[in-house]
Coordinates of C-alpha atoms in Angstrom, one line a residue:
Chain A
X1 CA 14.4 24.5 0.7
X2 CA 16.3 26.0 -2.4
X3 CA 17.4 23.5 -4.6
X4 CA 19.5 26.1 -6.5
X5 CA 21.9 28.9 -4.8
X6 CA 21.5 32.4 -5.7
X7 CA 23.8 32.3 -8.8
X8 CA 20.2 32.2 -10.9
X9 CA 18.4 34.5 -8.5
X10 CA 17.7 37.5 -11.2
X11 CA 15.6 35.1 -13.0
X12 CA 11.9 36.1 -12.5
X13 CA 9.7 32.8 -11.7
X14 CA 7.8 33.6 -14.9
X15 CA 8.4 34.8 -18.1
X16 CA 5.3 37.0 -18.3
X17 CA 2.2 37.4 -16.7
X18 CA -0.1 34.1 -16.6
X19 CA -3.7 34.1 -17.2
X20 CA -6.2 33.7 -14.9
X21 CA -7.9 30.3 -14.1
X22 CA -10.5 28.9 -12.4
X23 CA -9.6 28.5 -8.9
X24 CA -12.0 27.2 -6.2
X25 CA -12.7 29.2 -3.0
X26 CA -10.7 27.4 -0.8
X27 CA -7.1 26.1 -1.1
X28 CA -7.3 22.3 -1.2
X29 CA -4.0 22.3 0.8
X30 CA -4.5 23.7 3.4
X31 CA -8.6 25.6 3.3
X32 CA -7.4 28.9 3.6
X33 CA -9.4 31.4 1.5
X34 CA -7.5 32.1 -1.8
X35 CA -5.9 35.6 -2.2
X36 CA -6.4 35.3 -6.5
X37 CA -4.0 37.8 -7.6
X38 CA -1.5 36.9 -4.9
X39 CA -1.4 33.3 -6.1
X40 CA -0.9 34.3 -9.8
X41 CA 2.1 36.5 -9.3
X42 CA 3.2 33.2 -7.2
X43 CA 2.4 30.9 -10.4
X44 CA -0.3 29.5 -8.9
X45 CA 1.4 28.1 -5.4
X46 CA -0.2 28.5 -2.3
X47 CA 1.8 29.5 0.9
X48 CA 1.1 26.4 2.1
X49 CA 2.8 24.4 -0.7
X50 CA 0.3 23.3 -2.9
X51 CA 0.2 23.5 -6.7
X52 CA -2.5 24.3 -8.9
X53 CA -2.7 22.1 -11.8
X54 CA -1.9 24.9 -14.8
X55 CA -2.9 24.2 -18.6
X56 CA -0.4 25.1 -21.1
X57 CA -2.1 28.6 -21.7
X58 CA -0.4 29.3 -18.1
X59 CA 3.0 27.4 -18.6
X60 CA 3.9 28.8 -21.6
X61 CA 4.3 32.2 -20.2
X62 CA 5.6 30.8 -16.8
X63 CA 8.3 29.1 -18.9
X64 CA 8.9 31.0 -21.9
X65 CA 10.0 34.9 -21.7
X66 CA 7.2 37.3 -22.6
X67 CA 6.4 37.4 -26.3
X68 CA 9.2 34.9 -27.5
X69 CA 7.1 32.2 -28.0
X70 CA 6.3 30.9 -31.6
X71 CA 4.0 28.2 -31.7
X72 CA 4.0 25.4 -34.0
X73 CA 1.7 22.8 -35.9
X74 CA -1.5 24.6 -33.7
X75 CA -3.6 23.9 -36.7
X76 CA -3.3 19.6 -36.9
X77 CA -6.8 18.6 -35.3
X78 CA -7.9 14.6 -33.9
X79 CA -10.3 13.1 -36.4
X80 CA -13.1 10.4 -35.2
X81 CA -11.4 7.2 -36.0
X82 CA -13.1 4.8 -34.5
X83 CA -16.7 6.3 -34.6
X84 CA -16.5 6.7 -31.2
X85 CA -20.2 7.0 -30.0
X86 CA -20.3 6.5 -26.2
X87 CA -20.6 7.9 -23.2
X88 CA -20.6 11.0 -26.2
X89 CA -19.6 11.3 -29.5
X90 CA -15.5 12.2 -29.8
X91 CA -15.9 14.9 -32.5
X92 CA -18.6 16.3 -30.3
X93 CA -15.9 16.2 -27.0
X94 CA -13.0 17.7 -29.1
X95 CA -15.3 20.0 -30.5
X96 CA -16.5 21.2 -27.3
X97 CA -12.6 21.3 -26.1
X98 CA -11.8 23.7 -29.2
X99 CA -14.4 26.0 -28.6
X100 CA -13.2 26.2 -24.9
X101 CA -10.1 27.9 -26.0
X102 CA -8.1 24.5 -25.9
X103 CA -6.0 23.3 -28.7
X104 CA -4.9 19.4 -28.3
X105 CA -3.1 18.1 -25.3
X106 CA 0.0 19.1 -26.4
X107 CA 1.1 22.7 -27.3
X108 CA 4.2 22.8 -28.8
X109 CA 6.9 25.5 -30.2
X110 CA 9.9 27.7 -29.8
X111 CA 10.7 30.2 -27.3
X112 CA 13.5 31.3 -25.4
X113 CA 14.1 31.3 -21.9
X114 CA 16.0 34.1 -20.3
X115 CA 17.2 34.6 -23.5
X116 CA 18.3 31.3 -24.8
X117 CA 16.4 29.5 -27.6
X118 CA 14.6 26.3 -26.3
X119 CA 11.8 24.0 -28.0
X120 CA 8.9 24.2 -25.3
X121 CA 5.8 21.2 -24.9
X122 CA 3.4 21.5 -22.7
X123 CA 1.1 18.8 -22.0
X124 CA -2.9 20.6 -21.6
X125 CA -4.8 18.1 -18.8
X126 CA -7.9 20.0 -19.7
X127 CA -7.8 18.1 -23.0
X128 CA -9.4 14.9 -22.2
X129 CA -7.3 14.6 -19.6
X130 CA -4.1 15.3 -21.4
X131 CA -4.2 12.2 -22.7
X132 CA -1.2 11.1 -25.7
X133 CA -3.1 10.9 -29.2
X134 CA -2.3 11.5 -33.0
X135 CA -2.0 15.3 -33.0
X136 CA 0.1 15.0 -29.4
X137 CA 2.3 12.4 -30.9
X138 CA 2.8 14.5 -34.2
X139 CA 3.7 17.6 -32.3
X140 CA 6.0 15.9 -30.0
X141 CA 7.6 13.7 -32.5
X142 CA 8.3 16.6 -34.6
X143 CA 9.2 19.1 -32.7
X144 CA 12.3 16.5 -30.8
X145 CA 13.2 15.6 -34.7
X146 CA 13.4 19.6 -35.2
X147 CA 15.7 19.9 -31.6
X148 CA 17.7 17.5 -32.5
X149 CA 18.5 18.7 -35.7
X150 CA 18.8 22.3 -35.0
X151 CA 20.5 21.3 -31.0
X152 CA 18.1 23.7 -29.5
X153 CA 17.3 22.0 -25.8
X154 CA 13.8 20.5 -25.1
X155 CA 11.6 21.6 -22.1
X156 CA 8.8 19.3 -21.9
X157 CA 5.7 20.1 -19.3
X158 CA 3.5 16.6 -18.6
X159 CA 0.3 16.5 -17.4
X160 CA -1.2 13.0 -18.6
X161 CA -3.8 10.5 -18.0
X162 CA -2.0 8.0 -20.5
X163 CA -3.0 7.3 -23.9
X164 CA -6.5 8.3 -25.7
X165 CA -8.8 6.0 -25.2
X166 CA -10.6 7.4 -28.2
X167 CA -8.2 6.9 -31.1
X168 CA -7.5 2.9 -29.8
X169 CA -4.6 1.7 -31.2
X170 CA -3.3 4.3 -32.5
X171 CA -3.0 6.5 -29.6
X172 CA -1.1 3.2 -28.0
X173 CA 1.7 3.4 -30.9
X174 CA 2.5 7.5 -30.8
X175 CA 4.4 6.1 -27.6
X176 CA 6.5 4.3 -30.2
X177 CA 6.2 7.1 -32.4
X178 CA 7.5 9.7 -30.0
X179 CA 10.4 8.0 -28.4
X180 CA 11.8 7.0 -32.2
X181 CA 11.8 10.8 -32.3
X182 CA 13.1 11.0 -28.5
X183 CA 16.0 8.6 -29.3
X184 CA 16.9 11.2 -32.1
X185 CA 17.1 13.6 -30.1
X186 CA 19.5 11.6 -27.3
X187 CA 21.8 10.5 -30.2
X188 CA 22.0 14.1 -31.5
X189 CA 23.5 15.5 -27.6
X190 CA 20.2 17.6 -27.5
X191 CA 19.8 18.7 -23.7
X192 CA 16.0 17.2 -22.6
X193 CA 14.4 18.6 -19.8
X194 CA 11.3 17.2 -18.4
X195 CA 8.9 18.5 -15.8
X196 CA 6.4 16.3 -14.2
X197 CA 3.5 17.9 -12.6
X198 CA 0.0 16.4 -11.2
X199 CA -0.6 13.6 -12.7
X200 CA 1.4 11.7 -15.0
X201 CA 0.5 8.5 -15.9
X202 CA 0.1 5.8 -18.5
X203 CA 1.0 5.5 -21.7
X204 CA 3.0 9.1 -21.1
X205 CA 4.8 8.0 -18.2
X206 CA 5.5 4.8 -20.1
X207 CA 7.0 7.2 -23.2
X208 CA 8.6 10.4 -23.3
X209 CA 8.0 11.4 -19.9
X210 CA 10.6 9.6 -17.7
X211 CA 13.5 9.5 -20.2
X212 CA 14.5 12.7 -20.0
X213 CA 18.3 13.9 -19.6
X214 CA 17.0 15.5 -16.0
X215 CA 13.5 14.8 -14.8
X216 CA 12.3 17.3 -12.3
X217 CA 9.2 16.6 -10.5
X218 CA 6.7 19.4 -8.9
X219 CA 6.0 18.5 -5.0
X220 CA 3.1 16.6 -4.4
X221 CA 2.5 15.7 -8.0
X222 CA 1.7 12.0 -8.5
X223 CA 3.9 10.2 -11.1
X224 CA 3.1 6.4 -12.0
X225 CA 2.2 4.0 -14.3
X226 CA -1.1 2.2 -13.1
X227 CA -3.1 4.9 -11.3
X228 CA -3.9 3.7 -7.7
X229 CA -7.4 2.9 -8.1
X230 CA -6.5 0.3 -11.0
X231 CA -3.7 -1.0 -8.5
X232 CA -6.6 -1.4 -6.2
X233 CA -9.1 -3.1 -8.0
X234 CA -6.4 -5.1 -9.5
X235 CA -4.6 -6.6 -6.7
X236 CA -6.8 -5.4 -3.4
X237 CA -3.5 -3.8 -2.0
X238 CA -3.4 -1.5 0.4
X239 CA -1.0 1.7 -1.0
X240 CA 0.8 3.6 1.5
X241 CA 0.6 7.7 1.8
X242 CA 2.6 9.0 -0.5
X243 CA 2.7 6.3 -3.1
X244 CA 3.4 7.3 -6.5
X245 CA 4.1 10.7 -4.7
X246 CA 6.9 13.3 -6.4
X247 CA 8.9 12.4 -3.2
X248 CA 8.2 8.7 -3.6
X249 CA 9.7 8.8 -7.6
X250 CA 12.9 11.0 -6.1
X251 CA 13.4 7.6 -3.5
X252 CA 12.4 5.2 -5.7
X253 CA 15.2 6.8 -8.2
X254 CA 13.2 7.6 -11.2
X255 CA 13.5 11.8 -10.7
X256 CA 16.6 13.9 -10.8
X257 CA 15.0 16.6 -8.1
X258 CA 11.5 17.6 -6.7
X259 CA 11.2 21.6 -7.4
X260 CA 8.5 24.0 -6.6
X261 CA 7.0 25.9 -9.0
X262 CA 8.5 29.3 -7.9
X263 CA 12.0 28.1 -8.6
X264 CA 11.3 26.1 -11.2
X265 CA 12.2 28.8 -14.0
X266 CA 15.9 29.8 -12.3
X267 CA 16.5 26.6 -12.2
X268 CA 15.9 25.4 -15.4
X269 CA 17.7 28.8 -16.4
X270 CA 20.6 27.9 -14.3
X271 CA 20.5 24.3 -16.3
X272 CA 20.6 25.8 -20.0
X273 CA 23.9 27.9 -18.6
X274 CA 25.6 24.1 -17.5
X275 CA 24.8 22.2 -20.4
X276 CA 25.2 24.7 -23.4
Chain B
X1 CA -18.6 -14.0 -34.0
X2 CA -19.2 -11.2 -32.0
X3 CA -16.2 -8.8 -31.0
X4 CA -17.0 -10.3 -27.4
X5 CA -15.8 -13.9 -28.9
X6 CA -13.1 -12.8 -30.4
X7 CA -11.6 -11.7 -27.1
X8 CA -12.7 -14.7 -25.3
X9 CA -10.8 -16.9 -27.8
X10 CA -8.1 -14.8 -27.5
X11 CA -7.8 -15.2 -24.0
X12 CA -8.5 -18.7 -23.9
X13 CA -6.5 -21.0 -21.8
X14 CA -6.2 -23.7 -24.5
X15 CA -4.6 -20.9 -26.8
X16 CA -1.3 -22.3 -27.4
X17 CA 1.1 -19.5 -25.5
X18 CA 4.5 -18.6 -26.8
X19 CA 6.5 -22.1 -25.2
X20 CA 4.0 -24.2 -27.3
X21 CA 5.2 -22.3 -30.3
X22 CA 8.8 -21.7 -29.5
X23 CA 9.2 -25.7 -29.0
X24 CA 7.6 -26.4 -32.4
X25 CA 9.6 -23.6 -34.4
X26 CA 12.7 -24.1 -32.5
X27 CA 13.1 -27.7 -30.9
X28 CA 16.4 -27.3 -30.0
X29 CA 15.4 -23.9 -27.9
X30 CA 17.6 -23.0 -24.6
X31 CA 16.0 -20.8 -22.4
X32 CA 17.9 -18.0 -21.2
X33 CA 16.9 -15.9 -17.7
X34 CA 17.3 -12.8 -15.9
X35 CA 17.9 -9.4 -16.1
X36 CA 21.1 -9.6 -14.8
X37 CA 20.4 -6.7 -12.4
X38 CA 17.9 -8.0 -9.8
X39 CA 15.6 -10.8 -11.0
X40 CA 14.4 -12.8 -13.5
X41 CA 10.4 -12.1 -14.8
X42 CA 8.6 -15.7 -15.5
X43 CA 6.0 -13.8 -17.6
X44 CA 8.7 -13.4 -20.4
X45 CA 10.3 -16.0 -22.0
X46 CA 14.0 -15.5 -23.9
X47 CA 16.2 -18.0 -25.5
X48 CA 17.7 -19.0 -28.3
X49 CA 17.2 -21.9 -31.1
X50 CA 17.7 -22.8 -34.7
X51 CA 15.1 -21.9 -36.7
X52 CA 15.2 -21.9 -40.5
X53 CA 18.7 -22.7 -40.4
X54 CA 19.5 -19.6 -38.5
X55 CA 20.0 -19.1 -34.5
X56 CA 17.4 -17.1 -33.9
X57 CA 16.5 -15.5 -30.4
X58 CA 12.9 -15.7 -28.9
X59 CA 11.0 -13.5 -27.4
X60 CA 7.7 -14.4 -25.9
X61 CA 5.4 -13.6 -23.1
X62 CA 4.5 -17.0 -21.1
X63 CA 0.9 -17.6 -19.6
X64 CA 0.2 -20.7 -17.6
X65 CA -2.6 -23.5 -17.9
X66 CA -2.7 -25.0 -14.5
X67 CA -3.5 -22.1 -11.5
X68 CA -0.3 -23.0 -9.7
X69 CA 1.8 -21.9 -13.4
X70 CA -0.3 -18.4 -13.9
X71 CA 0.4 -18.0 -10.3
X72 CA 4.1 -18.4 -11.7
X73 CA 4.2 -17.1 -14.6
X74 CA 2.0 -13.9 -13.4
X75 CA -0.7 -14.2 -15.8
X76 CA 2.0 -13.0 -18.7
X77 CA 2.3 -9.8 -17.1
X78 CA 5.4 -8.4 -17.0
X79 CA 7.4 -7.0 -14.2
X80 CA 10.2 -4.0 -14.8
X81 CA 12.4 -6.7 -14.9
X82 CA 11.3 -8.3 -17.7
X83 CA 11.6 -5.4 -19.9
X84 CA 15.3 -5.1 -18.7
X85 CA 15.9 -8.9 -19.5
X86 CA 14.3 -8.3 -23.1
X87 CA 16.4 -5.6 -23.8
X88 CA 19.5 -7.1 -22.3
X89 CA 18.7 -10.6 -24.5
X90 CA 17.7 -8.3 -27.6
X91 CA 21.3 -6.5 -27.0
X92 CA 23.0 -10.2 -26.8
X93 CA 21.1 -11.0 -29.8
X94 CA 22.2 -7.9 -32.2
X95 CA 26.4 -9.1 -30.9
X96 CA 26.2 -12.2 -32.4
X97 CA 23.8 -10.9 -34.8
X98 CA 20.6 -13.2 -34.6
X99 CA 17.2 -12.2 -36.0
X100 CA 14.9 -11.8 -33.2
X101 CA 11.0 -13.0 -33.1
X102 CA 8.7 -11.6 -30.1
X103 CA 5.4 -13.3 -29.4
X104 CA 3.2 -11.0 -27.5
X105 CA 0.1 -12.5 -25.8
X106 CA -0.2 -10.3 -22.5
X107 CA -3.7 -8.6 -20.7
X108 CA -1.0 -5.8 -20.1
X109 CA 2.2 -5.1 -17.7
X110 CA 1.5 -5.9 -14.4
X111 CA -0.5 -3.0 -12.2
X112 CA 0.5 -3.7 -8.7
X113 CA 2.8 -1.6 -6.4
X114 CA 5.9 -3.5 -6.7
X115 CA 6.0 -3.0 -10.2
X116 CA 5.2 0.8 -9.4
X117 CA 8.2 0.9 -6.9
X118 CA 10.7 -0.5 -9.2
X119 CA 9.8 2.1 -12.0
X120 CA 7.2 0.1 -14.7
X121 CA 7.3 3.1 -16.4
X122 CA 10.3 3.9 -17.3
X123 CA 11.2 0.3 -17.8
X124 CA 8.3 -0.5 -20.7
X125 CA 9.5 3.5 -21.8
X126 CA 13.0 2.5 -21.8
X127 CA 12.6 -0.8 -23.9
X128 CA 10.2 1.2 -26.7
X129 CA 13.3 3.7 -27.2
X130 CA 16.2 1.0 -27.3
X131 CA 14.2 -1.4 -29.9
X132 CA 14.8 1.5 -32.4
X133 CA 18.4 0.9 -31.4
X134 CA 19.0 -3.3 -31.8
X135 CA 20.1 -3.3 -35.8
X136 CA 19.2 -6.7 -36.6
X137 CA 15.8 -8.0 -38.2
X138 CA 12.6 -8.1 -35.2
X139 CA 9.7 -9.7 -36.3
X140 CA 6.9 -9.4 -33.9
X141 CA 3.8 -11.3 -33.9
X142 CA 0.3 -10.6 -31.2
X143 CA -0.3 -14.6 -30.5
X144 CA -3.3 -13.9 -27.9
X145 CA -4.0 -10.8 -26.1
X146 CA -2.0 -7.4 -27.3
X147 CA -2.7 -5.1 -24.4
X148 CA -1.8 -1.9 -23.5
X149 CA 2.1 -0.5 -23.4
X150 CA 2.6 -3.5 -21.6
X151 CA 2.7 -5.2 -25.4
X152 CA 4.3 -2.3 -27.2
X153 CA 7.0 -2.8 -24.8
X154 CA 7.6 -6.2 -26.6
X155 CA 6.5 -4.9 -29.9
X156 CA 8.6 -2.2 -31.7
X157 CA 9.5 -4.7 -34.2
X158 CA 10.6 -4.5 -38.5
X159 CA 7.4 -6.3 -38.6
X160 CA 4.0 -6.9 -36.7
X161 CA 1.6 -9.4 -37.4
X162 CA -1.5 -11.0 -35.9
X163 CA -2.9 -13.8 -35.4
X164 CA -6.4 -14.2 -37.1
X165 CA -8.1 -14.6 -33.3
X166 CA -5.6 -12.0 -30.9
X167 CA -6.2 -8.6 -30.0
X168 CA -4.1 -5.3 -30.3
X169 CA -5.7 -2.8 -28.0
X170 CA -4.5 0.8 -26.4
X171 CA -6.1 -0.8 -23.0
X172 CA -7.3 -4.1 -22.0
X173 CA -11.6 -4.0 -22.6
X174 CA -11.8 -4.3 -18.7
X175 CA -9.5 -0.7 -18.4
X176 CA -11.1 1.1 -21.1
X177 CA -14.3 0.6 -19.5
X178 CA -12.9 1.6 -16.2
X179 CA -11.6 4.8 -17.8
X180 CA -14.0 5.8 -19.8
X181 CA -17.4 4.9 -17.8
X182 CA -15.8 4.2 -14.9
X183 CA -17.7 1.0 -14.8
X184 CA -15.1 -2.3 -15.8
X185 CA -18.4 -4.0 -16.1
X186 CA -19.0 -2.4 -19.5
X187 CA -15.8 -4.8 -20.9
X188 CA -18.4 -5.8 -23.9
X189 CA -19.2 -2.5 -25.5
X190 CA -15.5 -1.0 -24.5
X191 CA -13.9 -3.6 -26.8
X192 CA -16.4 -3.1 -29.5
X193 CA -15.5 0.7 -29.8
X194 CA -12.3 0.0 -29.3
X195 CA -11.6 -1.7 -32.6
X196 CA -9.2 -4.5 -31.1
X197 CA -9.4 -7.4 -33.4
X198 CA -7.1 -8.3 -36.3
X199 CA -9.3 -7.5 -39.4
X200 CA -9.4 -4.0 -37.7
X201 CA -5.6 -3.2 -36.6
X202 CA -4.8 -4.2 -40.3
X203 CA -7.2 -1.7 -41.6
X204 CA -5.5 0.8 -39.6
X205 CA -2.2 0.4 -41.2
X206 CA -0.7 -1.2 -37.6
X207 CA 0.4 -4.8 -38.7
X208 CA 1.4 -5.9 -41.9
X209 CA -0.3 -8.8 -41.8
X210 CA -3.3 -11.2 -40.3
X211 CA -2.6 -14.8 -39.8
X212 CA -5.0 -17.6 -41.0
X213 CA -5.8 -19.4 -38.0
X214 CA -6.7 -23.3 -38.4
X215 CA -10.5 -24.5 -38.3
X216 CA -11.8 -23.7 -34.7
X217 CA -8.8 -21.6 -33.8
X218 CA -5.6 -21.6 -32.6
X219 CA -6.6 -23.6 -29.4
X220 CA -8.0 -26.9 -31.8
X221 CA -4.9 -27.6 -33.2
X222 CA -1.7 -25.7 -31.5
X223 CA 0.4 -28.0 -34.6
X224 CA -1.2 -26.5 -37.6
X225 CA -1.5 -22.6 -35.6
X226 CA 2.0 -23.1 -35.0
X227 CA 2.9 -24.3 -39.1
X228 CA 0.9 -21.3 -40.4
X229 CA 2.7 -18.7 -37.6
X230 CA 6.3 -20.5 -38.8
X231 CA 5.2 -19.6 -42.1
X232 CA 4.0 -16.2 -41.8
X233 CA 7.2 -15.0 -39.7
X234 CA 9.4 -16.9 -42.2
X235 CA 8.2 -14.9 -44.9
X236 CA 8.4 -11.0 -43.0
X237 CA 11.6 -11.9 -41.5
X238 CA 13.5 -13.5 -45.1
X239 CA 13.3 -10.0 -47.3
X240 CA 15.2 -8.3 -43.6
X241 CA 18.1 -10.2 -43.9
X242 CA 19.1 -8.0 -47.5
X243 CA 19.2 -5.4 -45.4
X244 CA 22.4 -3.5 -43.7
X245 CA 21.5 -2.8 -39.8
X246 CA 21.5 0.6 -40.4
X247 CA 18.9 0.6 -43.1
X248 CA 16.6 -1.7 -40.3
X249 CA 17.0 1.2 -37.8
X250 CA 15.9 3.4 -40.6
X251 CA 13.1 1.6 -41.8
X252 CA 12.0 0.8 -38.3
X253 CA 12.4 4.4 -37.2
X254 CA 9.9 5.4 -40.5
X255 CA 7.3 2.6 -39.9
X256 CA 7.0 4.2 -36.3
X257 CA 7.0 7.8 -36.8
X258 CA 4.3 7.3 -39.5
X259 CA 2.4 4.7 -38.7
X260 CA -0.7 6.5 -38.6
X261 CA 0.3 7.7 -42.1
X262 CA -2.6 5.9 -43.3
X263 CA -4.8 8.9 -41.8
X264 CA -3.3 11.3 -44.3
X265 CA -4.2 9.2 -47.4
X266 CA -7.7 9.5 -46.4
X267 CA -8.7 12.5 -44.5
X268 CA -11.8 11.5 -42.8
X269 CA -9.6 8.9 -41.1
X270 CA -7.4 11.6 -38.4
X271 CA -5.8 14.5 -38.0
X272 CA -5.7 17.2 -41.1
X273 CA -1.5 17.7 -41.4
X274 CA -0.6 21.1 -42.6

């Protein structure tokens, strides 16, 4: 179903072409064999509905039209603060993560988006698990103080475990420290936009991820606080199918609208055209 | 003491909790419920009292002693509704314009599915935005167990201090271990890389200052804990009240957005900024 009408239909899904990923033989969704350049012109849906979990390498250029995308604060790296040691030393895991091609969990800058200037996050799961920490908070926090300042609109992908184990406290107050910046930006008027995708949790969830002025949800993406095998352990419950579910978050109230992927560009087009 | 016995001590049921403070600080305290939308959360206390000549409200998550009161008071664990009524009494609080001190001794907000259904999330994120929002002094102080957002949610204060014996930690011991080895039995060496106690948060630059706990702890005499906390928030919260609210949103607003300023003052400590 279309959640917009044609009105934004010119809008290509994607504002360039993505890079490939790694992509198992067989959909998860639904087993078929995958058709890998068929699926990347269809940002990584299948046919059957399911969504590929995407680092911000790939929705950068699925958001942000080709080229226009200026990338901030890329060179702030996470520090060993707690001489983390086990299961593996941290500066040997970020490390690792660098030379992989990753930069933080959070990628942040400015790009526009047919043709209107946004500020553009994207959370990177494939950076210990996209989890909040200094350098996440720092970007985040700075670029909403720059948006709200400058009244460009903020577009924010999430893609989270929570906060980082690894920096301890620290990683528990950039939730403080982001959503200081994040009421900046609601006082200023600055449009927020937020997608959730698979999974968002945690300390993220419990932040910047929920407050937005529209939260839009991918289908099937799970969105909660206490992942379900916590909620498990914690209180032997039984969860029902579909808990924590995209479709569960729209009934529950906490999302504006569950959108897939392919029309997830138009529409947040169509939104930059209503609110500025 | 090991790391180990910090966290036992700080979890331990004859720790006074936040009512055995309140009542000592504030004698004449009324306790105020409910969120006014659905429900009132037993695992926070509100209310209001005199304290230091001043009406003051109090903030405080509650614990109980006997099995049938943490069955009632949810082990301290907050429902969404909790963080609704803290925000609505912190609101109530900044009309009449009373200081506000927050006790937080919790092992976390509660992880169960009704707090899932009713948006826990969005509640604790909620609360953490509009604290930078209630322009009149907040003095928060970690009484017992600081854990998780579910503390933060109570904590975005002028102010933060310890007691000598709590905890502050991004995720309870038990959590961390389940995250990270996927094994909660490895609680021990999960809280000792996490850096949770006092001594360590303050190095850190996350609370202004640890509190002096009696001989024994907080737990062998709840009078002389609670004289030395009185103390310790009397002397954060007096220097607030020369300032205008808006200079308190300010301040509060910097303390937050570089808090881990410490990290730049000594590189090997985080993040290089350019």
């Amino acid at each position: 179903m279309a959640v917009i009408d044609r009105q934004s239909a010119g809008v290509p899904i994607a504002g360039g072409k993505l890079p490939e990923i790694l992509l198992p033989t067989n959909c998860p969704g639904c087993g078929a064999g995958l058709d890998r350049e068929g699926l990347r012109a269809q940002n990584y849906v299948c046919d059957c509905g399911h969504h590929f979990r995407l680092g911000a390498d790939v929705w950068i250029p699925i958001i942000a039209d080709e080229g226009s995308f200026q990338e901030r604060w890329s060179g702030i790296r996470s520090h060993d603060l707690l001489t983390w040691t086990v299961p593996k030393r941290y500066e040997e895991v970020v490390d690792e993560l660098l030379s992989e091609g990753l930069n933080e969990s959070v990628r942040t800058g400015t790009c526009t988006l047919n043709g209107k200037p946004i500020w553009l996050a994207a959370f990177d799961f494939g950076f210990v698990g996209g989890t909040l920490s200094i350098v996440a908070g720092e970007r985040l926090a700075r670029g909403m103080e720059q948006a709200a300042s400058s009244g460009l609109p903020y577009v924010l992908v999430c893609a989270s475990g929570g906060a980082r184990m690894q920096e301890g406290v620290l990683a528990l107050m950039q939730m403080a420290k982001v959503n200081a910046a994040l009421g900046a930006l609601h006082r200023a008027r600055v449009p927020y936009f937020s997608v959730l995708t698979d999974p968002t949790f945690g300390g993220t969830a419990a932040s910047l991820a929920l407050l937005a002025d529209i939260n839009i949800a991918e289908p099937g993406a799970a969105i909660g606080f206490t992942g379900p095998r916590v909620i498990k352990q914690a209180t032997y419950a039984d969860l029902p199918p579909g808990f924590q579910s995209a479709d569960f978050q729209l009934s529950h109230g906490q999302v504006d609208l569950v959108a897939p992927r392919t029309e997830l560009r138009p529409l947040l087009a169509h939104l930059l055209e209503l609110y500025t | 003491m090991s790391v180990w016995d910090v966290v036992e001590l700080a979890r331990h049921p004859e720790r006074p909790y936040s009512l055995d403070y309140i009542k000592r600080l504030a004698p004449d305290f009324v306790e105020l419920h409910g969120d006014r939308l659905t429900a009132d959360d037993p695992a926070l206390v509100g209310g209001i009292g005199r304290w230091h000549g001043r009406t003051t409200m109090f903030l405080g998550h509650q614990k109980g002693r006997s099995l049938k009161e943490r069955v009632e008071r949810n082990w301290g664990m907050m429902h969404p509704e909790g963080y609704r009524k803290a925000i609505r009494l912190a609101h109530h609080a900044a009309k009449f314009g009373f200081p506000i001190v927050s006790l937080i001794d919790t092992p976390g907000a509660y992880p169960g599915a009704g707090a899932e259904e009713r948006g826990i999330a969005s509640a604790i994120a909620s609360a953490i935005m509009e604290w930078f929002q209630i322009p009149v002094p907040i003095v928060a102080a970690v009484i017992g167990e600081g854990g998780s957002g579910g503390a933060l949610g109570m904590g975005v204060a002028d102010r933060v201090i310890m007691l000598e014996f709590s905890i502050y930690s991004v995720a309870s011991p038990e959590a961390a271990a389940s995250i990270v080895w996927r094994d909660n039995s490895r609680k021990v060496e999960a809280a000792e890389q996490l850096q949770i106690t006092s001594r360590e948060i303050l190095a850190m630059g996350v609370v202004e200052e640890v509190v002096r706990e009696p001989e024994g702890s907080a737990r062998a005499d709840h009078d002389a804990a609670a004289a030395a906390l009185d103390a310790a928030l009397q002397r954060h919260m007096q220097p607030l009240f020369e300032l205008s609210g808006e200079e308190l949103l300010r301040r509060r607003y910097e303390r937050f957005r570089y808090i881990d300023s410490l990290i730049k003052a000594e590189p090997q400590f985080g993040p290089k900024i350019d």
